[in-house]
Coordinates of C-alpha atoms in Angstrom, one line a residue:
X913 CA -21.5 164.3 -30.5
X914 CA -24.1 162.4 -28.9
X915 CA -23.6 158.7 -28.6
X916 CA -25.9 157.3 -30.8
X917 CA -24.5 159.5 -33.5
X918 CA -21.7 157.3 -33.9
X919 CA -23.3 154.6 -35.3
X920 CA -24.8 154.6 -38.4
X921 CA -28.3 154.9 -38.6
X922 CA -30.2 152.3 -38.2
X923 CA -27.6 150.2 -38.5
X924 CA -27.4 149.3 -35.3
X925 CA -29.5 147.6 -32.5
X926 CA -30.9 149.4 -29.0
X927 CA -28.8 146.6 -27.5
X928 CA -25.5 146.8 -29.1
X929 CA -25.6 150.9 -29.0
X930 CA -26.1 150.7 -25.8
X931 CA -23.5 148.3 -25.0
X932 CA -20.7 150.3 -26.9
X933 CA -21.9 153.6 -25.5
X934 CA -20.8 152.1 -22.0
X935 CA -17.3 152.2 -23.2
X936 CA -17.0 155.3 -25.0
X937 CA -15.1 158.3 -22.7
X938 CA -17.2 161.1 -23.6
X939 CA -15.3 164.6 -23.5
X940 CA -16.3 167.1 -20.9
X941 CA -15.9 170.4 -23.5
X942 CA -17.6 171.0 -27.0
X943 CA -15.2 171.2 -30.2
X944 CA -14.7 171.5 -33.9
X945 CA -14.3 168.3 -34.6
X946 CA -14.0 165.3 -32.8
X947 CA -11.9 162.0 -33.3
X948 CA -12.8 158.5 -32.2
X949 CA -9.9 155.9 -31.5
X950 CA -11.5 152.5 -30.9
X951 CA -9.1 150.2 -28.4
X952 CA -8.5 147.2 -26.6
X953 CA -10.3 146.9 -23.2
X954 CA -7.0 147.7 -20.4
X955 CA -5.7 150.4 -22.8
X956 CA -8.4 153.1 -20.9
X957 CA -5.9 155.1 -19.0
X958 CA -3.2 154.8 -21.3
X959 CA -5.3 156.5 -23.9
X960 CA -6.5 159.2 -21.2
X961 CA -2.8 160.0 -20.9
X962 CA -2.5 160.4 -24.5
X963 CA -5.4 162.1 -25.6
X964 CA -5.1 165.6 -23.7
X965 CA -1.3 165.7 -25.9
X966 CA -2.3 165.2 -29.0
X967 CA -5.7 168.0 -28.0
X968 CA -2.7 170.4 -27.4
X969 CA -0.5 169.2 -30.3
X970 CA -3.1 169.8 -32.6
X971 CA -4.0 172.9 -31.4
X972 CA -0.9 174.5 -31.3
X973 CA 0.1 173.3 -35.3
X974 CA -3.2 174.3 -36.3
X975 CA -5.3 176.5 -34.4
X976 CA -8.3 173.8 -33.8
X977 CA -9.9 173.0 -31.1
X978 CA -10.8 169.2 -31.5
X979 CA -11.5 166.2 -29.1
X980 CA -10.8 162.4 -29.0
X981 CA -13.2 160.3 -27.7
X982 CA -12.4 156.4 -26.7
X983 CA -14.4 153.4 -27.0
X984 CA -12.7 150.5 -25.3
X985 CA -13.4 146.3 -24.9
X986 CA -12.1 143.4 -26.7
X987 CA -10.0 143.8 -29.2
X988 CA -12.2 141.2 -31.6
X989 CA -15.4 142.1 -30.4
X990 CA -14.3 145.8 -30.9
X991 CA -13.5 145.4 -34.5
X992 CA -16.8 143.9 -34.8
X993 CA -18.4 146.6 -33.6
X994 CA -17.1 148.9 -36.6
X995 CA -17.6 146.2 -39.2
X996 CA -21.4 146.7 -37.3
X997 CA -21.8 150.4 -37.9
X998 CA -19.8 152.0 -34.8
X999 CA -17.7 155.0 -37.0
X1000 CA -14.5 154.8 -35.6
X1001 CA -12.0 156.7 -37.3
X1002 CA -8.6 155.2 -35.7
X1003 CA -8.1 151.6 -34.1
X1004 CA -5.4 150.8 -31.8
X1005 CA -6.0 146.7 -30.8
X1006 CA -3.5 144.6 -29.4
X1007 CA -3.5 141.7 -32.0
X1008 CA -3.0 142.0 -35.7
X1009 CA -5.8 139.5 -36.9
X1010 CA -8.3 142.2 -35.9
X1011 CA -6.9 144.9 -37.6
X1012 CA -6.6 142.8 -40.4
X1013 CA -10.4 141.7 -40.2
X1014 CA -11.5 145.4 -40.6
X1015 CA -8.8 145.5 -44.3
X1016 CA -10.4 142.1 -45.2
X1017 CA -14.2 143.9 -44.8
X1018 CA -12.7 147.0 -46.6
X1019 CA -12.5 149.0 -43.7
X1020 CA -8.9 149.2 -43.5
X1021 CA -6.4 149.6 -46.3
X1022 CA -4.8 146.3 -47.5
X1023 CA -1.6 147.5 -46.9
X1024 CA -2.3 148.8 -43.5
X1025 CA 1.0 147.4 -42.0
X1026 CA 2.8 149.6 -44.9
X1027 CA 1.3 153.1 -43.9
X1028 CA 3.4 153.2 -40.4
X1029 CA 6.8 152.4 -39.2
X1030 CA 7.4 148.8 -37.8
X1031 CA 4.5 147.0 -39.1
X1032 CA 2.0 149.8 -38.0
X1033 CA 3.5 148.7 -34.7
X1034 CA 4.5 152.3 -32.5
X1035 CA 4.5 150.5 -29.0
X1036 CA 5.0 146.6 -28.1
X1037 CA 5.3 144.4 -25.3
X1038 CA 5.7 140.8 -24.4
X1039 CA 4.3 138.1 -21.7
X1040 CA 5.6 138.6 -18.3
X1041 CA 4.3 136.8 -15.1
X1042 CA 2.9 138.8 -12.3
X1043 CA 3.8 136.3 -8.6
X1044 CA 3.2 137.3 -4.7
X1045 CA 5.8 138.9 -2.3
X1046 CA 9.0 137.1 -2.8
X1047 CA 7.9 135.1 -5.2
X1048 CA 7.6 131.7 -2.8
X1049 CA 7.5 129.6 -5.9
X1050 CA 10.6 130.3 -7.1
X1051 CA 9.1 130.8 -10.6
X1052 CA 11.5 132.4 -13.5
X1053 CA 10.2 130.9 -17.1
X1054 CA 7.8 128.7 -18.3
X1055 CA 9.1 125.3 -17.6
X1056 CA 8.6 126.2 -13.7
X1057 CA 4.7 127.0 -15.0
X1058 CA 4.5 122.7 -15.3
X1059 CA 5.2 122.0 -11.6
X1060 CA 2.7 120.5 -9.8
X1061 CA 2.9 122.7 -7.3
X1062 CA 2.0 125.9 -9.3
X1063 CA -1.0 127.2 -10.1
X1064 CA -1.8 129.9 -12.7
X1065 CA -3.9 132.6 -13.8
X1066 CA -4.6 134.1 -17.5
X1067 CA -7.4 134.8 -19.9
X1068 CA -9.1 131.8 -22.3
X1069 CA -7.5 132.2 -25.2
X1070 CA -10.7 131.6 -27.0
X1071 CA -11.9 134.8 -25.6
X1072 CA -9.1 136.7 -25.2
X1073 CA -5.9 138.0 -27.3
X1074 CA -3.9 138.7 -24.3
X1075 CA -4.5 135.0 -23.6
X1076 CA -3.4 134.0 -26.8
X1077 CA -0.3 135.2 -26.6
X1078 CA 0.1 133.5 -23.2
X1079 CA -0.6 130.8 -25.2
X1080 CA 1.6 130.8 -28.1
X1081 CA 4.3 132.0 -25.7
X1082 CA 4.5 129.0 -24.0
X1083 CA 4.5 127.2 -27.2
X1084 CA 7.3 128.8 -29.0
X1085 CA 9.1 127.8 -25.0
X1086 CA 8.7 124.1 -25.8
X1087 CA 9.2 124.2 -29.3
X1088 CA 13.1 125.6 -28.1
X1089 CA 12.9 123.3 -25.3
X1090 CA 12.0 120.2 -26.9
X1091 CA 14.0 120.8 -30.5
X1092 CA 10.2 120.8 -32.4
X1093 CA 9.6 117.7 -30.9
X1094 CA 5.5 117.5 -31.3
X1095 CA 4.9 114.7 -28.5
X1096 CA 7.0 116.1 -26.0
X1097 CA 5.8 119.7 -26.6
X1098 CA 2.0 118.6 -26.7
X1099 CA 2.8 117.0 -23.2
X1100 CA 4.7 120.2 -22.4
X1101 CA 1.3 121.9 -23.1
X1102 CA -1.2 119.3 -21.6
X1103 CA 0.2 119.9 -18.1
X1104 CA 1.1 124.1 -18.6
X1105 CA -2.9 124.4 -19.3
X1106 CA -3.6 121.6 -17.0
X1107 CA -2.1 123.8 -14.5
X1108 CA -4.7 127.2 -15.2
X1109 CA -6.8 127.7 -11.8
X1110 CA -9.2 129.8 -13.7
X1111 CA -9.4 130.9 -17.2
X1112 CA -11.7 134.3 -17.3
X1113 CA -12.3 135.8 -20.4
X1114 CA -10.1 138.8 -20.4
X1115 CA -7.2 140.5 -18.7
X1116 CA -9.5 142.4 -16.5
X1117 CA -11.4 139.6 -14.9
X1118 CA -7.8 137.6 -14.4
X1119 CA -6.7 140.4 -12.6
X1120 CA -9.5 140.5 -10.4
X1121 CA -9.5 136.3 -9.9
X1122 CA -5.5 136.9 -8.7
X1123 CA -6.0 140.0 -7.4
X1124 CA -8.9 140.3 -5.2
X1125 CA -9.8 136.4 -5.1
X1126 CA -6.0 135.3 -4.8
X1127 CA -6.5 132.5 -7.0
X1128 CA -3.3 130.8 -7.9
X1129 CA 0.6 131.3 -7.7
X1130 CA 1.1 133.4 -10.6
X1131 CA -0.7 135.9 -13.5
X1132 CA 0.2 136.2 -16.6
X1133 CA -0.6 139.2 -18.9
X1134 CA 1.3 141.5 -21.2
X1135 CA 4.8 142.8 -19.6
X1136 CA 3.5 146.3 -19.8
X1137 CA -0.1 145.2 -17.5
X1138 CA 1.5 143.3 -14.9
X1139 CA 4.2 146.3 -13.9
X1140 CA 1.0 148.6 -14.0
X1141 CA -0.9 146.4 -12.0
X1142 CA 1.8 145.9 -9.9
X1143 CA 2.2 150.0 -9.5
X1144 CA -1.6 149.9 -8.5
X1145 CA -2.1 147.2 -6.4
X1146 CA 1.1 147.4 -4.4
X1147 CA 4.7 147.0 -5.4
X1148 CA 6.0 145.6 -1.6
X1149 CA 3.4 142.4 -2.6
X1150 CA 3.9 141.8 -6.3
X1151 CA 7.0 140.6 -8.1
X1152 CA 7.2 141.3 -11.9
X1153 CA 9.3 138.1 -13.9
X1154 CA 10.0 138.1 -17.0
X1155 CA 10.9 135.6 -18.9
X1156 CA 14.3 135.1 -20.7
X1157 CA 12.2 133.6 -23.7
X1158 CA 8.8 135.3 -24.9
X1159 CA 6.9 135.6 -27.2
X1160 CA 6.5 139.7 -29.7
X1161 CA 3.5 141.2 -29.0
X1162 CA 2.8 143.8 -31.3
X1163 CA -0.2 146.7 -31.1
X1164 CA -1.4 147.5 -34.7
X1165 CA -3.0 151.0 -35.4
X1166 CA -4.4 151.9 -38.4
X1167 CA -6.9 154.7 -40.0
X1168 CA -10.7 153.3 -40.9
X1169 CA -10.5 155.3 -44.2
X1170 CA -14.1 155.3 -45.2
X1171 CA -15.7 156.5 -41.5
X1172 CA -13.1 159.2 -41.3
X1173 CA -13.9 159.9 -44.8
X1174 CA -17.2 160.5 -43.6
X1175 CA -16.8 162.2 -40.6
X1176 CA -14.4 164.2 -42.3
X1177 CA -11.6 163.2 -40.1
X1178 CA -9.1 162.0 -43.0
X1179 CA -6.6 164.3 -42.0
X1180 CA -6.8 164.1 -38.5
X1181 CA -6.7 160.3 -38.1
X1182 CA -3.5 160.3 -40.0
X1183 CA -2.2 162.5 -37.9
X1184 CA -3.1 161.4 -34.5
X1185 CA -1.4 157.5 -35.3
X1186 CA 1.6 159.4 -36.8
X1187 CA 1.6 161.0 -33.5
X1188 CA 1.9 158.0 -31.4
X1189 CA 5.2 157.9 -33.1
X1190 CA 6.8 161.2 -31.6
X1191 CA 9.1 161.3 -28.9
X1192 CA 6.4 162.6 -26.5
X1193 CA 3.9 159.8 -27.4
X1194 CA 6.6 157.3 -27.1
X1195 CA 7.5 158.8 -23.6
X1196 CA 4.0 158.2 -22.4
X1197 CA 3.8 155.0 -24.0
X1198 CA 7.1 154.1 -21.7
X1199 CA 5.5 155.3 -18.9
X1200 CA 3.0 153.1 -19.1
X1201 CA 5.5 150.2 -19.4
X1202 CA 5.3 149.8 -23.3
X1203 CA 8.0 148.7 -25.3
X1204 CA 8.9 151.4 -27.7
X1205 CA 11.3 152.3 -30.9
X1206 CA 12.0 156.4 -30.5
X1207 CA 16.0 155.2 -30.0
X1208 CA 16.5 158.0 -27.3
X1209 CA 13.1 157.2 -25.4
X1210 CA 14.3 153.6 -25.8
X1211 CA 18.1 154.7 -24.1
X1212 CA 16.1 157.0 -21.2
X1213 CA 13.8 154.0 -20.0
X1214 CA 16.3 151.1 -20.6
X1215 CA 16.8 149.8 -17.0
X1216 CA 13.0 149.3 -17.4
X1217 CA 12.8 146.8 -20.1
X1218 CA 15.4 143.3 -18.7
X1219 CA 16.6 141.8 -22.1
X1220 CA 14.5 138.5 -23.5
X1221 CA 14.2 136.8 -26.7
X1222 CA 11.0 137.9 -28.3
X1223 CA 9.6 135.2 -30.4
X1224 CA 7.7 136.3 -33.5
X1225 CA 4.4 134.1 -34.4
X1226 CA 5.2 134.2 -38.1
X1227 CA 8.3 132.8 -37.1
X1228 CA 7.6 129.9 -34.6
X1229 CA 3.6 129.2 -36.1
X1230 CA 4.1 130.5 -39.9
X1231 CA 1.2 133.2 -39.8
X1232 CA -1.8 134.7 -37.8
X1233 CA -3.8 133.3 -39.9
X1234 CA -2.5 129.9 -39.3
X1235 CA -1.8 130.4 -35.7
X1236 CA -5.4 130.8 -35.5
X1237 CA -7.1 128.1 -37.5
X1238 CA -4.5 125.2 -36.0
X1239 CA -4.4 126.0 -32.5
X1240 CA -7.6 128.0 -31.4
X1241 CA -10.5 127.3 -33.9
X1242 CA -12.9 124.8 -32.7
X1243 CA -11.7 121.6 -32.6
X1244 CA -8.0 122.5 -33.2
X1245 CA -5.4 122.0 -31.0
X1246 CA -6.2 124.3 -28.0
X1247 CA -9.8 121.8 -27.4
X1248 CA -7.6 118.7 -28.1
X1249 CA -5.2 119.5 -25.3
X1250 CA -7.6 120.4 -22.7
X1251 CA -9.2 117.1 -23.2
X1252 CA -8.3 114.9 -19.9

């Protein structure tokens, strides 16, 4: 399948096709048919992992030869994308509102979250902080984020989902902290984004300002990025911490009914998110420092996950929906703490 075949045509601009092309992993051999999952921008080798599996799986139950192809970028911008033409059959994001954008455009079934286990949730994680060799800060939660001492690194949470969570994470630490009290936690958050040496606009470019810059004293990202950039970049100079309070970060998937209608992929975009379920899925998904729920992947991998208290946005801000339009919409209460 060519690239411009995914789109619809004419539905599309030069500009944007060309744009999405760049992050769609083209397979190497020809097939039957021929599966696109559309992802969240550090989920490339993850999905790589994946893929080949679920090739064999399928071939093996039913005698097809088929292929998956990825597209990958921000999780908003990529359900954009599909609400723009690009014929996705599968998502897998890292935030729920975008998932849910795609069932509010028709896209997605309304009761998405119904069709899988946990939510439509097979993997999660939480926010962890990434600090140099022997961590010289001393840093262990969030209140030690507020020194003025310590600098930090993580994505704009206007731009980034992975920064949101960074976000609210620290949040739901003060509300605890401060017994819901809305002055002290508002001070709480002054100083903890007061403290941001950089905000980039995804996890990629954070990496790089902490990374290869070595801008500040600590990054934060999701649990499972910061052990694999640790595992990349050099485990004798990184320390992972994580928290002992954090906040649930949950990775929606769901099947884009009406392209895989079309494509006539029905059957096999069911069965590729039920197959992040399995035991073998679940095992990769460890591997790459996921949380998962397969109870005997969950007992082989358990020395790799230290115990914290995963806070749940519809617990601490009520909804999605409202953690959005109070704290990151324009105007709301992410501006009006960043003002000096």
């Amino acid at each position: 399948m060519s690239a411009t075949s995914l789109f619809r045509r004419g539905a599309l601009g030069a500009s944007l096709a060309a744009a999405l092309t760049a992050g769609v992993v083209t397979p190497s051999v020809a097939a039957e048919r021929e599966l696109l999952n559309s992802s969240y921008d550090i989920a490339r080798e993850l999905f790589s992992a994946i893929n080949p599996e679920f090739i064999a799986h399928w071939q093996e139950q039913h005698g097809e030869e088929i292929d998956v192809q990825q597209s990958h970028g921000g999780s908003s911008a990529q359900a954009r994308a599909i609400m723009q033409g690009l014929r996705a059959d599968v998502v897998t994001y890292n935030q729920v509102t975008d998932v849910q954008a795609l069932a509010d455009d028709g896209l997605v079934a309304e009761d998405w979250q119904d069709a899988f286990d946990n939510n439509a949730s097979p993997y999660y994680s939480t926010t962890a902080f990434l600090v140099r060799k022997d961590n010289p800060k001393g840093i262990e939660s969030w209140d030690d984020l507020v020194r003025e001492d310590v600098q930090m690194v993580f994505p704009n949470p206007k731009t980034s989902g992975n920064g949101r969570y960074t976000y609210l994470a620290a949040w739901g630490f003060a509300e605890e902290q401060f017994d819901g009290d809305e002055e002290q936690i508002h001070d709480f958050m002054r100083t903890f984004l007061r403290n941001v040496a950089v905000f980039d606009t995804g996890g990629r470019g954070a990496t790089t300002s902490f990374i290869e810059r070595g801008i500040g004293d600590v990054l934060i990202s999701f649990e499972s990025e910061v052990n694999n950039i640790r595992g990349e970049y050099g485990s004798d100079d990184y320390e992972v911490i994580v928290p002992p309070v954090s906040i649930l970060a949950e990775f929606p998937v769901a099947v884009v009914g009406p392209n895989a209608e079309r494509n006539g992929n029905l059957d096999l975009a069911e069965a590729y998110v039920d197959y992040l379920y399995s035991e073998d899925a679940q095992r990769q998904l460890a591997s790459f420092n996921y949380r998962v729920h397969h109870e005997a992947v969950v007992e082989e991998f358990a020395d790799q996950f230290p115990e914290t208290e995963l806070l749940r946005v519809e617990d601490v801000f009520g909804s999605w929906d409202e953690a959005m339009e109070n704290h990151f919409a324009n105007g709301a209460l992410l501006d009006q703490l960043q003002r000096r």
